[in-house]
mmCIF file of C-alpha atoms in Angstrom:
data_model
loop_
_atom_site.group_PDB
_atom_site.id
_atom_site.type_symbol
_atom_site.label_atom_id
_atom_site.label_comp_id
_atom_site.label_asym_id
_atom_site.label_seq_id
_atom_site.Cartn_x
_atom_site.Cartn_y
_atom_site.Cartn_z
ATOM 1 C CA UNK A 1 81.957 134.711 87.958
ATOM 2 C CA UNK A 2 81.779 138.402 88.354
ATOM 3 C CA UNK A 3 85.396 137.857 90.287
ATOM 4 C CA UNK A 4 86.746 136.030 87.230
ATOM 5 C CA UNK A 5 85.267 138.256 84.711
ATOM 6 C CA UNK A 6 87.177 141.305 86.917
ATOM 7 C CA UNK A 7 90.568 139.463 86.825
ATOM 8 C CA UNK A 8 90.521 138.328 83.590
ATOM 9 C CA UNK A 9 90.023 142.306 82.400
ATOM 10 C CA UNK A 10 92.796 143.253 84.566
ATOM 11 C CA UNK A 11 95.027 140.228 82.918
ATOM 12 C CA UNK A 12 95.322 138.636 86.517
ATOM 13 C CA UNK A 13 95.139 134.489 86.645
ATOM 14 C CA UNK A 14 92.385 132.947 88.412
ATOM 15 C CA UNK A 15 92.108 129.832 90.521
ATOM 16 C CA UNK A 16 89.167 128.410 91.454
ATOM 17 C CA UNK A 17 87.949 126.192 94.040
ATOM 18 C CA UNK A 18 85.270 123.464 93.993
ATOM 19 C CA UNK A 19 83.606 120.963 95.701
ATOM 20 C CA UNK A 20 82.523 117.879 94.199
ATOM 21 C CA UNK A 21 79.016 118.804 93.718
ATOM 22 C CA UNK A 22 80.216 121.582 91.724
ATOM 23 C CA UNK A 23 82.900 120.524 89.643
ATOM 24 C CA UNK A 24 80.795 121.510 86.422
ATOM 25 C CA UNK A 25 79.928 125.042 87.455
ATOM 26 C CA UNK A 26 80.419 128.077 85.735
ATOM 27 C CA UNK A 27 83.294 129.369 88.020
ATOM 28 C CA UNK A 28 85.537 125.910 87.203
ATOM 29 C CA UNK A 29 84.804 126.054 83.573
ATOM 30 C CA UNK A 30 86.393 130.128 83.226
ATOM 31 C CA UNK A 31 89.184 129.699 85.956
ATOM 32 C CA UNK A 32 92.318 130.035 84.604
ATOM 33 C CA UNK A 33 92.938 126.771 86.803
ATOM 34 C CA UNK A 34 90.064 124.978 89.338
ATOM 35 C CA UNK A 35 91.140 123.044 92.645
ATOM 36 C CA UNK A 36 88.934 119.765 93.966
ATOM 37 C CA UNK A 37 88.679 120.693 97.793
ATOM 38 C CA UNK A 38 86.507 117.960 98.818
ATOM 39 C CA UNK A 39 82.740 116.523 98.850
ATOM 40 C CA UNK A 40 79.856 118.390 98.650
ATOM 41 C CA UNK A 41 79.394 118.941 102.735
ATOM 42 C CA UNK A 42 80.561 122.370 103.468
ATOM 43 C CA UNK A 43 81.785 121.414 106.453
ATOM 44 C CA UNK A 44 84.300 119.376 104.208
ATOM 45 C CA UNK A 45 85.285 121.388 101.274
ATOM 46 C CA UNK A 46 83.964 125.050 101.520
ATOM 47 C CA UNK A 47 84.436 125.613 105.107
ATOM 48 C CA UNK A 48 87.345 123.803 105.378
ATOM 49 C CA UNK A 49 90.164 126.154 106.173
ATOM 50 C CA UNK A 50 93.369 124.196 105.956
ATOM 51 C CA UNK A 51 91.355 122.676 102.475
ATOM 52 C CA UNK A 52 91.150 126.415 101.487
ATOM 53 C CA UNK A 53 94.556 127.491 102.291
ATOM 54 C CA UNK A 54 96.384 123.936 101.308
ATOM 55 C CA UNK A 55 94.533 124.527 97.473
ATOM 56 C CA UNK A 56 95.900 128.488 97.462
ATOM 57 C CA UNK A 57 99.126 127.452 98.314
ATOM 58 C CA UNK A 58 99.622 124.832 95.975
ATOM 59 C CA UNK A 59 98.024 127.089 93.116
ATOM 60 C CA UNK A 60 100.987 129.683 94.532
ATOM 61 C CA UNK A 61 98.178 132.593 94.970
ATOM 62 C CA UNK A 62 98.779 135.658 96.182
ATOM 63 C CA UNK A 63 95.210 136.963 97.094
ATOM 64 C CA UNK A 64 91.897 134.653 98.248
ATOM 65 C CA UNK A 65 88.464 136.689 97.407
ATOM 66 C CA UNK A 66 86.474 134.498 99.874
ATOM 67 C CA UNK A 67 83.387 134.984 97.803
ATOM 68 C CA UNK A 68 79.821 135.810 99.440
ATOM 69 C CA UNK A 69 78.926 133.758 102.503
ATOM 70 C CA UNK A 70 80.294 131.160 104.293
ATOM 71 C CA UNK A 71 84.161 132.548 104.765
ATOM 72 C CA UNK A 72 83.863 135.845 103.686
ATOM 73 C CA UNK A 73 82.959 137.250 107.006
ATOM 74 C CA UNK A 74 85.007 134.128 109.400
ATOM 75 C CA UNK A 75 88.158 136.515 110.754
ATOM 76 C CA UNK A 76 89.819 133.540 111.508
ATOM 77 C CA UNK A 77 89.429 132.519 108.054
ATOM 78 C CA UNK A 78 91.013 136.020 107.240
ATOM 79 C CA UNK A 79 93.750 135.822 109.979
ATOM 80 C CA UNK A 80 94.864 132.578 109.053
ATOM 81 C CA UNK A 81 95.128 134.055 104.960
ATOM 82 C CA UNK A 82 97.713 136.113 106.373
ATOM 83 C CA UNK A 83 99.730 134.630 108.419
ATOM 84 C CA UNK A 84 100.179 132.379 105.304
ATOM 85 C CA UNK A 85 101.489 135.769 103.421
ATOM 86 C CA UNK A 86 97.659 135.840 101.136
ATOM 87 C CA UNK A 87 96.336 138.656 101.180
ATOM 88 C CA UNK A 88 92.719 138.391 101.805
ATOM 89 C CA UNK A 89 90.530 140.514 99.958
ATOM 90 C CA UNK A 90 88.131 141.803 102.355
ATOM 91 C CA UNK A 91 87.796 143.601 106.000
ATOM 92 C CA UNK A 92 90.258 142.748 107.918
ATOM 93 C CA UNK A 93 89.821 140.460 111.242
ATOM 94 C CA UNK A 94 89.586 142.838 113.595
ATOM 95 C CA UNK A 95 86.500 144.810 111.644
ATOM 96 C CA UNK A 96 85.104 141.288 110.746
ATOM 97 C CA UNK A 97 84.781 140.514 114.749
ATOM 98 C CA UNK A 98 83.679 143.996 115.879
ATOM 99 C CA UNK A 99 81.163 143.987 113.713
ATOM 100 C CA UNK A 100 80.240 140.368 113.697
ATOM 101 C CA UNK A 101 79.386 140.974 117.701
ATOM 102 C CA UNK A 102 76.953 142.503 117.919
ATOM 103 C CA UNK A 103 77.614 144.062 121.577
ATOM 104 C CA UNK A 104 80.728 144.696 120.770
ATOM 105 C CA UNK A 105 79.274 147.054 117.609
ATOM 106 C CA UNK A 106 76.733 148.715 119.171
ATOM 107 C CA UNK A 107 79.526 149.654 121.931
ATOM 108 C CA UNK A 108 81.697 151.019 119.265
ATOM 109 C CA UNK A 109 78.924 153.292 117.118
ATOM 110 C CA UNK A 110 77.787 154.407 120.914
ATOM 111 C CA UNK A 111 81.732 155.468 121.158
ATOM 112 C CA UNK A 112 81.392 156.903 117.772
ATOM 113 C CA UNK A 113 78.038 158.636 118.550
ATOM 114 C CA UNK A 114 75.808 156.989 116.092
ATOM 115 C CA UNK A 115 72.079 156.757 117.307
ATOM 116 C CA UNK A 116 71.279 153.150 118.774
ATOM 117 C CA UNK A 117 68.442 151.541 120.174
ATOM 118 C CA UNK A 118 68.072 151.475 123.749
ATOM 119 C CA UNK A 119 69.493 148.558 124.939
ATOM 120 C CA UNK A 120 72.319 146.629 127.676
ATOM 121 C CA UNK A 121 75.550 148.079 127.981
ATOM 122 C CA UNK A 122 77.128 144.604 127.234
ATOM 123 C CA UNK A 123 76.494 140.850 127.691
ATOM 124 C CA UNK A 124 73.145 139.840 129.413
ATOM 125 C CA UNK A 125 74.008 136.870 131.879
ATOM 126 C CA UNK A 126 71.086 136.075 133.771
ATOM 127 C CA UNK A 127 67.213 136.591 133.908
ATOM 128 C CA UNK A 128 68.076 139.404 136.910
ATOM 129 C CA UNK A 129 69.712 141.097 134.889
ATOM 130 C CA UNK A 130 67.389 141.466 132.070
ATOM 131 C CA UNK A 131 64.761 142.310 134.155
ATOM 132 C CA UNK A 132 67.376 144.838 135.901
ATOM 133 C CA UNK A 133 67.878 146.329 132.205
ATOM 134 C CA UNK A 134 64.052 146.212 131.657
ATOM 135 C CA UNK A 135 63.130 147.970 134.525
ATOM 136 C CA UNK A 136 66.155 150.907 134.675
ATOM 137 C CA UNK A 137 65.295 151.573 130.250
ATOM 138 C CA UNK A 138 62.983 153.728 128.812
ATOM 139 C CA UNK A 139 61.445 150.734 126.266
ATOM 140 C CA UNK A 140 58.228 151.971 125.344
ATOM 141 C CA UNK A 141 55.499 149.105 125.596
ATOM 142 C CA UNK A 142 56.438 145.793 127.128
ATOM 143 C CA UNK A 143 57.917 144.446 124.383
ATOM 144 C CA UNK A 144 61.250 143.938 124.956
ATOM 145 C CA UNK A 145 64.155 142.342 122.413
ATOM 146 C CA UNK A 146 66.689 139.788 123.466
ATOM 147 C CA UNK A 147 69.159 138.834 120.531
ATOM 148 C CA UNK A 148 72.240 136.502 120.164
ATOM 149 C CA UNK A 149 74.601 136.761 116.935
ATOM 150 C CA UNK A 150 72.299 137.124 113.910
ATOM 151 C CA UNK A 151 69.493 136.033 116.144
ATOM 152 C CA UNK A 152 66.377 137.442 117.938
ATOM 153 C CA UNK A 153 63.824 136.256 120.302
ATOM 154 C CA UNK A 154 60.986 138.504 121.297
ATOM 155 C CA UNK A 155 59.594 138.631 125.019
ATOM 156 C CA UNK A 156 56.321 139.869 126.219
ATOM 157 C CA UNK A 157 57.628 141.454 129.643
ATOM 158 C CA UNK A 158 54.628 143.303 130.866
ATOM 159 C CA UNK A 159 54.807 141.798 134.282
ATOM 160 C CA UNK A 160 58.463 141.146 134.883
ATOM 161 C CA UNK A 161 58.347 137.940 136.535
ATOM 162 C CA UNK A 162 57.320 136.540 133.024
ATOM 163 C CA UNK A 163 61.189 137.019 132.263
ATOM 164 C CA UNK A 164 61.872 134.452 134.346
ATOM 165 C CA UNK A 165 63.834 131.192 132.195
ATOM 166 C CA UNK A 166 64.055 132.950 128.898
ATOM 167 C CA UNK A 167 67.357 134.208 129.170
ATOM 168 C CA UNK A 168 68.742 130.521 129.838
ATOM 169 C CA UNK A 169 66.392 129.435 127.213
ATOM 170 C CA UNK A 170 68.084 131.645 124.902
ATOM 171 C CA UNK A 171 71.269 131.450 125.674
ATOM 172 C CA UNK A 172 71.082 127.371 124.892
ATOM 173 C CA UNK A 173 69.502 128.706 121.685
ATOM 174 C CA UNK A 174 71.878 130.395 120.365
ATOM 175 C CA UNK A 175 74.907 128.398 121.381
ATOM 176 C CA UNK A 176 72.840 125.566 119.364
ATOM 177 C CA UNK A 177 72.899 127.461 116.458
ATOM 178 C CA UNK A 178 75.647 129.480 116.320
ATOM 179 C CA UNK A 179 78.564 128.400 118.819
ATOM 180 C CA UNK A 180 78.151 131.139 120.858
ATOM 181 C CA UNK A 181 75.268 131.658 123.717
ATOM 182 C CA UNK A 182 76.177 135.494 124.254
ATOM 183 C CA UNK A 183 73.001 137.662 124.412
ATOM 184 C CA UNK A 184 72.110 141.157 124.984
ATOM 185 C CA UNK A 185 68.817 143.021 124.924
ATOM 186 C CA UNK A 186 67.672 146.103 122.974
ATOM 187 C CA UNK A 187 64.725 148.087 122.404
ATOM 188 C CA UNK A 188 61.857 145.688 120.534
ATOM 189 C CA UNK A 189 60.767 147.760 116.945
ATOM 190 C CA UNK A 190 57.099 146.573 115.534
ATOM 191 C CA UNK A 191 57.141 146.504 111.826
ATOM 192 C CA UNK A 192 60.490 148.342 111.253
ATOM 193 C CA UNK A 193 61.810 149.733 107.900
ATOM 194 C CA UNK A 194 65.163 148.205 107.422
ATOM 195 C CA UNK A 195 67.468 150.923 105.862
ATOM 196 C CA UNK A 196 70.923 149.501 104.699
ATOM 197 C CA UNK A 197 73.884 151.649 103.464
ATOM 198 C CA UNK A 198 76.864 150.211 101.329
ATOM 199 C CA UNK A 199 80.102 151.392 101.772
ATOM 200 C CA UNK A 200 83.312 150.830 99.579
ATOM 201 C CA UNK A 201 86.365 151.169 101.161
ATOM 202 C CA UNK A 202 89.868 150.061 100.633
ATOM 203 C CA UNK A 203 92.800 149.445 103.011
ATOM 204 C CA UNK A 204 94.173 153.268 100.945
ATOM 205 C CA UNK A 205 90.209 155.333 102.366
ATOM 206 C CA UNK A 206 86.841 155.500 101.465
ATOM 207 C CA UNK A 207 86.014 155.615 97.703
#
């Protein structure tokens, strides 16, 4: 809604896309025009890429705002908006992924020298190697954090052959829940204060 209200200010037409379980929503009722993409599953209408980009191009769009959630941060979502020729109204891929992966970020503030927490240099593969990463870090206590994409398992690793199975263990884990088993390990913070900044940017600089 707050995307419609924008566009209608600024005199541009809206489309707007809807599944079947919403085709009385707010959203379909202001649109300019609304687009059935498909039953209620995600997995059918709102996640559906070729859905997506089949509904833009028949509506003749020429930017997708993907919304909060489930496409807004998929780069291949945002990659495939412009090979079409949409302009996708957002990060673009390659931020999307970088940040997305975790290793991958933490590699690139390290390059950019913001503080992070002690941690692997890359992908974890095996439990030797976490314990190798264990043993050569300064982690204080024997805690110690092993974490997937959005996802974190704590280990008590005060004796380091209790390591042994949980890097398997999490690997199958994560590749359960998010398509992608990749781990890596960082420093494990009790009761930490989560400090978030937001910042605006557009493809012209920072505002």
């Amino acid at each position: 809604m707050r995307v419609i209200c924008a566009c209608k200010e600024l005199g541009i037409r809206t489309v707007a896309i809807y599944s079947e379980a919403d085709r009385h929503s707010l959203p379909v009722r202001f649109a300019d025009e609304a687009i059935c993409i498909g039953p209620p599953q995600l997995a059918l209408s709102y996640l559906n890429i070729p859905a997506v980009i089949s509904a833009a191009e028949i509506a003749n769009v020429d930017a997708i705002h993907p919304g909060y959630g489930l496409l807004a941060e998929n780069a291949n979502f945002a990659e495939v908006c412009e090979t079409s020729g949409i302009k996708f109204i957002g990060p673009r891929p390659e931020v999307m992924r970088l940040m997305g992966e975790k290793e991958k970020a933490r590699a690139a503030m390290k390059r950019a020298g913001v503080p992070i927490l002690p941690g692997s240099d890359g992908i974890i593969a095996s439990d030797g190697e976490a314990v190798r990463v264990v043993a050569a870090s300064r982690f204080s206590g024997d805690r110690e954090g092993v974490g997937g994409r959005w996802w974190a398992r704590n280990a008590h690793c005060a004796q380091r052959r209790r390591a042994a199975g949980i890097i398997p263990a999490a690997q199958s884990e994560a590749a359960g829940a998010f398509g992608n088993g990749d781990l890596y390990m960082e420093k494990y913070v009790e009761h930490p204060r989560h400090i978030e900044f937001q910042v605006l940017a557009d493809e012209h600089g920072m505002w």
